[in-house]
Amino acid sequence: MSPRNPMSRKKDRIDALARTAGREPALAGGGSVAVLDAGTVDESPGVSLIASAWRRLRRDPVFLLGAGITVIFVVLALIAPWIAPHDPAAGLLIDKVRPQTNPVPGAEPGFPLGADDRGRDLLSRLIVGSRQTLLVGVMATLFGLLGGLVLGILAGAIGGWVDSAVMRTVDVLLSIPSLLLAMSIAALASQPSQWTVIIAIAIVQIPIFARLLRGSMLVQRSSDHVLAARSLGVRPSPIVFRHMLPNSLGPVIVQATLVLATAVIDAAALAFLGLGNPNDDIPVWGQMRGRAQTYIYDHPSLAIYPALCIITVALGFTLMGESLREALDPKSRR
């Protein structure tokens, strides 16, 4: 009996693939069929993008580290007034402050990190200061996101001269260094406050979200489902808010996580320069870092502790945001 020729073997493989493909409609539960080899199929259920991203994230040590830092920071900020060992505005060690010999009291029982130059417990001020940092970061990012959504929707959905006008304004704002722009906006306020910092940082973030959302909406505007909706006579408003916008928000939400880290750093920089809340009885990490400049050589711990807090929180948001970006990027999926 002569061996079968290659053409016959190829025909048998094609027939086997056709038979397995013919069984695909009979599968229940919305499962997907993937042909692994001739006569072998993978009948595992389909996985959404969110579920696939979560599978990757929960095994990603970088994401777990960033999420852990972020969760600890948020919980600490929410319960800070109740876990702080002392009143952050009370000069409990003021009697031990000696401007010439002992300007900054050191650590002692009940005050593990010592006190500042006004006798206020440093640990309590660091703990309560986390609440102000969270408030400024979240509020600035939220306002920047809302402003960016408005401009991005106008540019991406309407197009034409509206798109040109919005994008030229965005280009001008992006051409200015973010910290310099935030400083200029905060300096315009007649009375520095926490809200001037929030508004300044929010304005800096608006063009970032606007450009990102506009690019995503331009991609959605030429997609098949949007073209199909237009051909069916669907009005422009439902197309924008039901079809284009929901499918464009993914990259924007991920960017918001990364922008939180920038907001924390910018808020600390503005407070360091004296453009934040002038009342130092309300602790802010950047302001604490600025006041420590007078004693930076003899008592560097006054500057090191707030700086470590700022760096750690910014690192947590950055690690979590970068992991989310990679997990939701179809190009990086395996």
Coordinates of C-alpha atoms in Angstrom, one line a residue:
M1 CA 0.0 0.0 0.0
S2 CA 1.6 3.3 -1.1
P3 CA 1.9 6.1 1.4
R4 CA -0.6 9.0 1.1
N5 CA 0.7 12.0 -0.9
P6 CA 0.9 15.5 0.8
M7 CA -2.2 16.7 -1.1
S8 CA -4.4 14.0 0.5
R9 CA -3.1 14.8 4.0
K10 CA -3.8 18.5 3.4
K11 CA -7.3 17.7 2.2
D12 CA -7.9 15.6 5.4
R13 CA -6.8 18.5 7.6
I14 CA -9.1 20.9 5.8
D15 CA -12.0 18.4 6.2
A16 CA -11.3 18.0 10.0
L17 CA -11.2 21.8 10.4
A18 CA -14.5 22.1 8.6
R19 CA -16.1 19.5 10.8
T20 CA -15.0 21.2 14.0
A21 CA -16.1 24.6 12.8
G22 CA -19.5 23.1 12.1
R23 CA -19.9 22.3 15.8
E24 CA -19.4 25.9 16.9
P25 CA -23.1 27.1 16.8
A26 CA -24.1 24.2 19.0
L27 CA -22.0 25.4 21.9
A28 CA -24.1 26.8 24.8
G29 CA -23.3 29.6 27.2
G30 CA -21.7 32.1 24.7
G31 CA -18.5 30.1 24.7
S32 CA -15.8 30.6 22.0
V33 CA -14.2 27.9 19.9
A34 CA -10.5 28.2 19.0
V35 CA -9.0 25.6 16.7
L36 CA -5.7 24.4 18.3
D37 CA -4.9 21.7 15.7
A38 CA -6.6 19.5 13.2
G39 CA -9.5 17.9 15.0
T40 CA -8.8 19.7 18.3
V41 CA -10.8 22.7 19.6
D42 CA -10.7 24.9 22.7
E43 CA -14.3 25.3 24.0
S44 CA -13.5 27.5 27.0
P45 CA -15.9 30.5 27.6
G46 CA -14.9 33.9 26.2
V47 CA -13.3 36.5 28.5
S48 CA -14.0 40.2 28.4
L49 CA -11.3 42.8 28.3
I50 CA -11.9 43.8 31.9
A51 CA -11.8 40.2 33.1
S52 CA -8.7 39.5 31.2
A53 CA -7.1 42.7 32.6
W54 CA -8.0 41.7 36.1
R55 CA -6.4 38.2 35.7
R56 CA -3.2 39.9 34.7
L57 CA -3.3 42.6 37.4
R58 CA -3.9 40.2 40.3
R59 CA -0.7 38.3 39.4
D60 CA 1.3 41.5 38.7
P61 CA 3.6 42.4 41.7
V62 CA 4.0 45.9 40.4
F63 CA 0.2 46.5 40.5
L64 CA -0.2 44.8 43.8
L65 CA 2.6 47.0 45.3
G66 CA 1.1 50.2 43.9
A67 CA -2.5 49.3 44.9
G68 CA -1.3 48.4 48.4
I69 CA 0.4 51.8 48.9
T70 CA -2.6 53.6 47.5
V71 CA -5.1 51.7 49.7
I72 CA -3.0 52.3 52.8
F73 CA -2.7 56.0 52.0
V74 CA -6.5 56.4 51.3
V75 CA -7.4 54.5 54.5
L76 CA -4.9 56.5 56.5
A77 CA -6.2 59.8 55.1
L78 CA -9.8 58.9 55.9
I79 CA -9.2 57.9 59.5
A80 CA -6.3 60.4 60.2
P81 CA -8.1 62.5 62.9
W82 CA -8.9 59.5 64.9
I83 CA -5.5 57.7 64.8
A84 CA -3.2 60.7 65.2
P85 CA -1.7 60.5 68.7
H86 CA -1.8 64.2 69.4
D87 CA -3.4 67.4 68.1
P88 CA -1.3 68.4 65.1
A89 CA -1.8 72.1 66.0
A90 CA -0.9 71.9 69.7
G91 CA 2.6 72.9 70.8
L92 CA 2.9 70.1 73.4
L93 CA 6.7 70.4 73.5
I94 CA 7.0 74.1 73.2
D95 CA 8.6 74.3 76.6
K96 CA 11.5 72.3 75.3
V97 CA 12.2 74.5 72.3
R98 CA 15.3 76.6 72.7
P99 CA 16.0 78.8 69.7
Q100 CA 19.8 78.8 70.3
T101 CA 20.5 75.4 71.8
N102 CA 17.5 73.1 71.0
P103 CA 15.3 74.6 68.2
V104 CA 13.7 71.3 67.3
P105 CA 12.9 68.8 70.1
G106 CA 14.0 65.2 69.4
A107 CA 12.2 62.0 69.8
E108 CA 11.0 61.0 73.2
P109 CA 8.3 58.7 74.8
G110 CA 5.0 59.6 73.2
F111 CA 6.7 61.5 70.4
P112 CA 8.5 58.9 68.3
L113 CA 9.5 61.3 65.5
G114 CA 10.0 64.3 67.8
A115 CA 8.5 67.8 67.2
D116 CA 8.9 70.7 64.9
D117 CA 10.2 74.2 65.8
R118 CA 6.9 75.1 67.4
G119 CA 6.7 72.0 69.6
R120 CA 4.0 70.2 67.5
D121 CA 4.2 66.4 67.2
L122 CA 5.7 65.5 63.9
L123 CA 4.1 62.1 63.5
S124 CA 0.6 63.6 64.1
R125 CA 1.2 66.3 61.5
L126 CA 2.4 63.7 59.0
I127 CA -0.7 61.5 59.6
V128 CA -3.2 64.4 59.4
G129 CA -1.4 65.9 56.4
S130 CA -2.2 62.8 54.4
R131 CA -5.9 64.0 54.4
Q132 CA -5.0 67.3 52.9
T133 CA -2.9 65.6 50.2
L134 CA -5.7 63.2 49.3
L135 CA -8.2 66.1 49.1
V136 CA -6.1 68.2 46.9
G137 CA -5.1 65.4 44.6
V138 CA -8.5 63.9 44.1
M139 CA -10.3 67.3 43.8
A140 CA -7.8 68.7 41.3
T141 CA -7.9 65.5 39.2
L142 CA -11.7 65.4 39.3
F143 CA -12.0 69.0 38.2
G144 CA -9.4 68.5 35.5
L145 CA -11.1 65.4 34.3
L146 CA -14.5 67.2 34.0
G147 CA -13.0 70.1 32.1
G148 CA -11.1 67.8 29.8
L149 CA -14.2 65.8 29.1
V150 CA -16.1 68.9 28.0
L151 CA -13.3 70.1 25.7
G152 CA -12.6 66.6 24.4
I153 CA -16.2 66.0 23.6
L154 CA -16.6 69.3 21.8
A155 CA -13.4 68.7 19.7
G156 CA -14.0 65.0 19.0
A157 CA -17.7 65.0 18.4
I158 CA -18.2 68.3 16.5
G159 CA -14.9 68.7 14.7
G160 CA -14.4 71.5 12.2
W161 CA -13.5 75.0 13.5
V162 CA -14.5 73.9 17.0
D163 CA -11.9 71.2 17.0
S164 CA -9.3 73.6 15.7
A165 CA -10.0 76.2 18.3
V166 CA -10.0 73.8 21.2
M167 CA -6.8 72.0 20.1
R168 CA -4.9 75.2 19.5
T169 CA -5.8 76.3 23.0
V170 CA -4.8 72.9 24.3
D171 CA -1.5 73.2 22.4
V172 CA -0.7 76.6 24.0
L173 CA -1.4 75.2 27.5
L174 CA 0.7 72.1 26.9
S175 CA 3.6 74.2 25.6
I176 CA 4.0 75.7 29.1
P177 CA 5.7 73.6 31.8
S178 CA 3.0 72.3 34.1
L179 CA 4.5 73.4 37.3
L180 CA 5.3 76.9 36.0
L181 CA 1.7 77.2 34.7
A182 CA 0.3 76.1 38.1
M183 CA 2.5 78.5 39.9
S184 CA 1.4 81.4 37.6
I185 CA -2.3 80.6 38.2
A186 CA -1.9 80.2 41.9
A187 CA 0.0 83.4 42.2
L188 CA -2.9 85.3 40.6
A189 CA -5.0 84.7 43.7
S190 CA -5.2 87.7 46.1
Q191 CA -5.2 85.3 49.1
P192 CA -3.5 81.9 48.8
S193 CA -5.6 79.0 50.0
Q194 CA -6.1 75.3 49.4
W195 CA -8.6 76.0 46.8
T196 CA -6.2 78.1 44.7
V197 CA -3.9 75.1 44.6
I198 CA -6.8 72.8 43.5
I199 CA -7.9 75.2 40.8
A200 CA -4.4 75.8 39.5
I201 CA -3.5 72.1 39.3
A202 CA -6.9 71.3 37.7
I203 CA -6.4 73.9 34.9
V204 CA -3.0 72.3 34.2
Q205 CA -4.6 68.9 33.8
I206 CA -7.5 69.9 31.6
P207 CA -5.5 69.9 28.3
I208 CA -4.1 66.4 29.1
F209 CA -7.5 64.9 29.4
A210 CA -8.9 66.9 26.5
R211 CA -6.3 65.8 24.0
L212 CA -6.5 62.2 25.1
L213 CA -10.3 62.0 24.9
R214 CA -10.4 63.9 21.6
G215 CA -8.0 61.3 20.1
S216 CA -10.1 58.4 21.4
M217 CA -13.4 59.9 20.0
L218 CA -11.9 60.5 16.6
V219 CA -11.1 56.8 16.4
Q220 CA -14.6 55.9 17.5
R221 CA -16.2 58.4 15.0
S222 CA -14.9 56.3 12.1
S223 CA -15.7 52.9 13.7
D224 CA -18.2 50.5 12.2
H225 CA -20.8 50.7 15.0
V226 CA -20.9 54.5 14.8
L227 CA -21.3 54.4 11.0
A228 CA -24.0 51.8 11.3
A229 CA -25.9 54.0 13.8
R230 CA -25.7 57.0 11.5
S231 CA -26.9 55.0 8.6
L232 CA -30.0 54.0 10.7
G233 CA -30.8 57.6 11.3
V234 CA -29.8 57.9 14.9
R235 CA -29.5 61.5 16.1
P236 CA -26.0 62.9 16.7
S237 CA -26.5 63.3 20.5
P238 CA -27.2 59.6 21.2
I239 CA -24.4 58.6 18.9
V240 CA -21.9 60.7 20.9
F241 CA -23.1 59.9 24.4
R242 CA -24.2 56.3 23.9
H243 CA -21.7 55.0 21.3
M244 CA -18.6 57.2 21.1
L245 CA -18.1 58.5 24.7
P246 CA -18.5 55.2 26.7
N247 CA -15.9 53.5 24.4
S248 CA -13.5 56.4 24.7
L249 CA -13.3 56.7 28.5
G250 CA -11.0 53.7 29.1
P251 CA -7.7 55.5 28.4
V252 CA -9.0 58.6 30.2
I253 CA -9.7 56.8 33.4
V254 CA -6.3 55.1 33.3
Q255 CA -4.7 58.5 32.7
A256 CA -6.5 59.9 35.7
T257 CA -4.7 57.4 38.0
L258 CA -1.4 58.6 36.6
V259 CA -2.3 62.2 36.9
L260 CA -3.1 61.7 40.6
A261 CA 0.6 61.2 41.2
T262 CA 1.4 64.4 39.3
A263 CA -1.2 66.3 41.3
V264 CA 0.3 65.2 44.6
I265 CA 3.8 66.4 43.5
D266 CA 2.5 69.7 42.1
A267 CA 0.5 70.4 45.3
A268 CA 3.5 69.7 47.4
A269 CA 5.6 72.0 45.2
L270 CA 3.1 74.9 45.5
A271 CA 2.8 74.5 49.2
F272 CA 6.6 74.4 49.5
L273 CA 6.7 77.8 47.7
G274 CA 4.1 79.3 50.0
L275 CA 1.3 79.4 47.4
G276 CA -1.0 77.1 49.4
N277 CA -2.9 77.5 52.7
P278 CA -1.0 80.1 54.8
N279 CA -2.4 78.6 58.0
D280 CA 0.2 76.1 59.0
D281 CA -1.9 74.8 61.9
I282 CA -3.5 72.6 59.1
P283 CA -0.5 70.4 58.2
V284 CA 0.4 69.9 54.5
W285 CA 3.4 67.8 53.5
G286 CA 4.7 70.4 51.1
Q287 CA 4.4 73.2 53.6
M288 CA 6.1 71.1 56.2
R289 CA 8.9 70.5 53.8
G290 CA 9.2 74.2 53.1
R291 CA 9.4 75.2 56.8
A292 CA 12.1 72.6 57.4
Q293 CA 14.5 74.5 55.1
T294 CA 15.7 76.6 58.0
Y295 CA 16.9 73.5 59.9
I296 CA 17.8 71.3 56.9
Y297 CA 21.5 70.9 58.0
D298 CA 21.1 70.4 61.7
H299 CA 17.7 68.6 61.7
P300 CA 17.3 67.0 58.2
S301 CA 14.5 64.7 59.5
L302 CA 12.1 67.6 59.4
A303 CA 12.4 67.6 55.6
I304 CA 13.1 63.9 55.1
Y305 CA 9.8 62.5 56.6
P306 CA 7.4 64.7 54.5
A307 CA 9.5 64.1 51.4
L308 CA 9.3 60.3 51.9
C309 CA 5.6 60.5 52.3
I310 CA 5.2 62.5 49.0
I311 CA 7.5 60.2 47.1
T312 CA 5.8 57.0 48.4
V313 CA 2.3 58.2 47.6
A314 CA 3.3 59.4 44.1
L315 CA 5.0 56.1 43.5
G316 CA 1.9 54.1 44.5
F317 CA -0.3 56.0 42.1
T318 CA 2.3 55.7 39.3
L319 CA 2.8 52.0 39.7
M320 CA -0.9 51.3 39.8
G321 CA -1.6 53.5 36.8
E322 CA 1.2 52.1 34.6
S323 CA 0.0 48.5 35.4
L324 CA -3.6 49.4 34.5
R325 CA -2.4 50.9 31.2
E326 CA -0.5 47.8 30.3
A327 CA -3.3 45.5 31.3
L328 CA -5.9 47.3 29.3
D329 CA -3.7 47.8 26.2
P330 CA -4.7 45.2 23.6
K331 CA -1.2 45.4 22.1
S332 CA 0.3 44.1 25.3
R333 CA -2.1 41.2 25.8
R334 CA -0.7 37.7 25.3

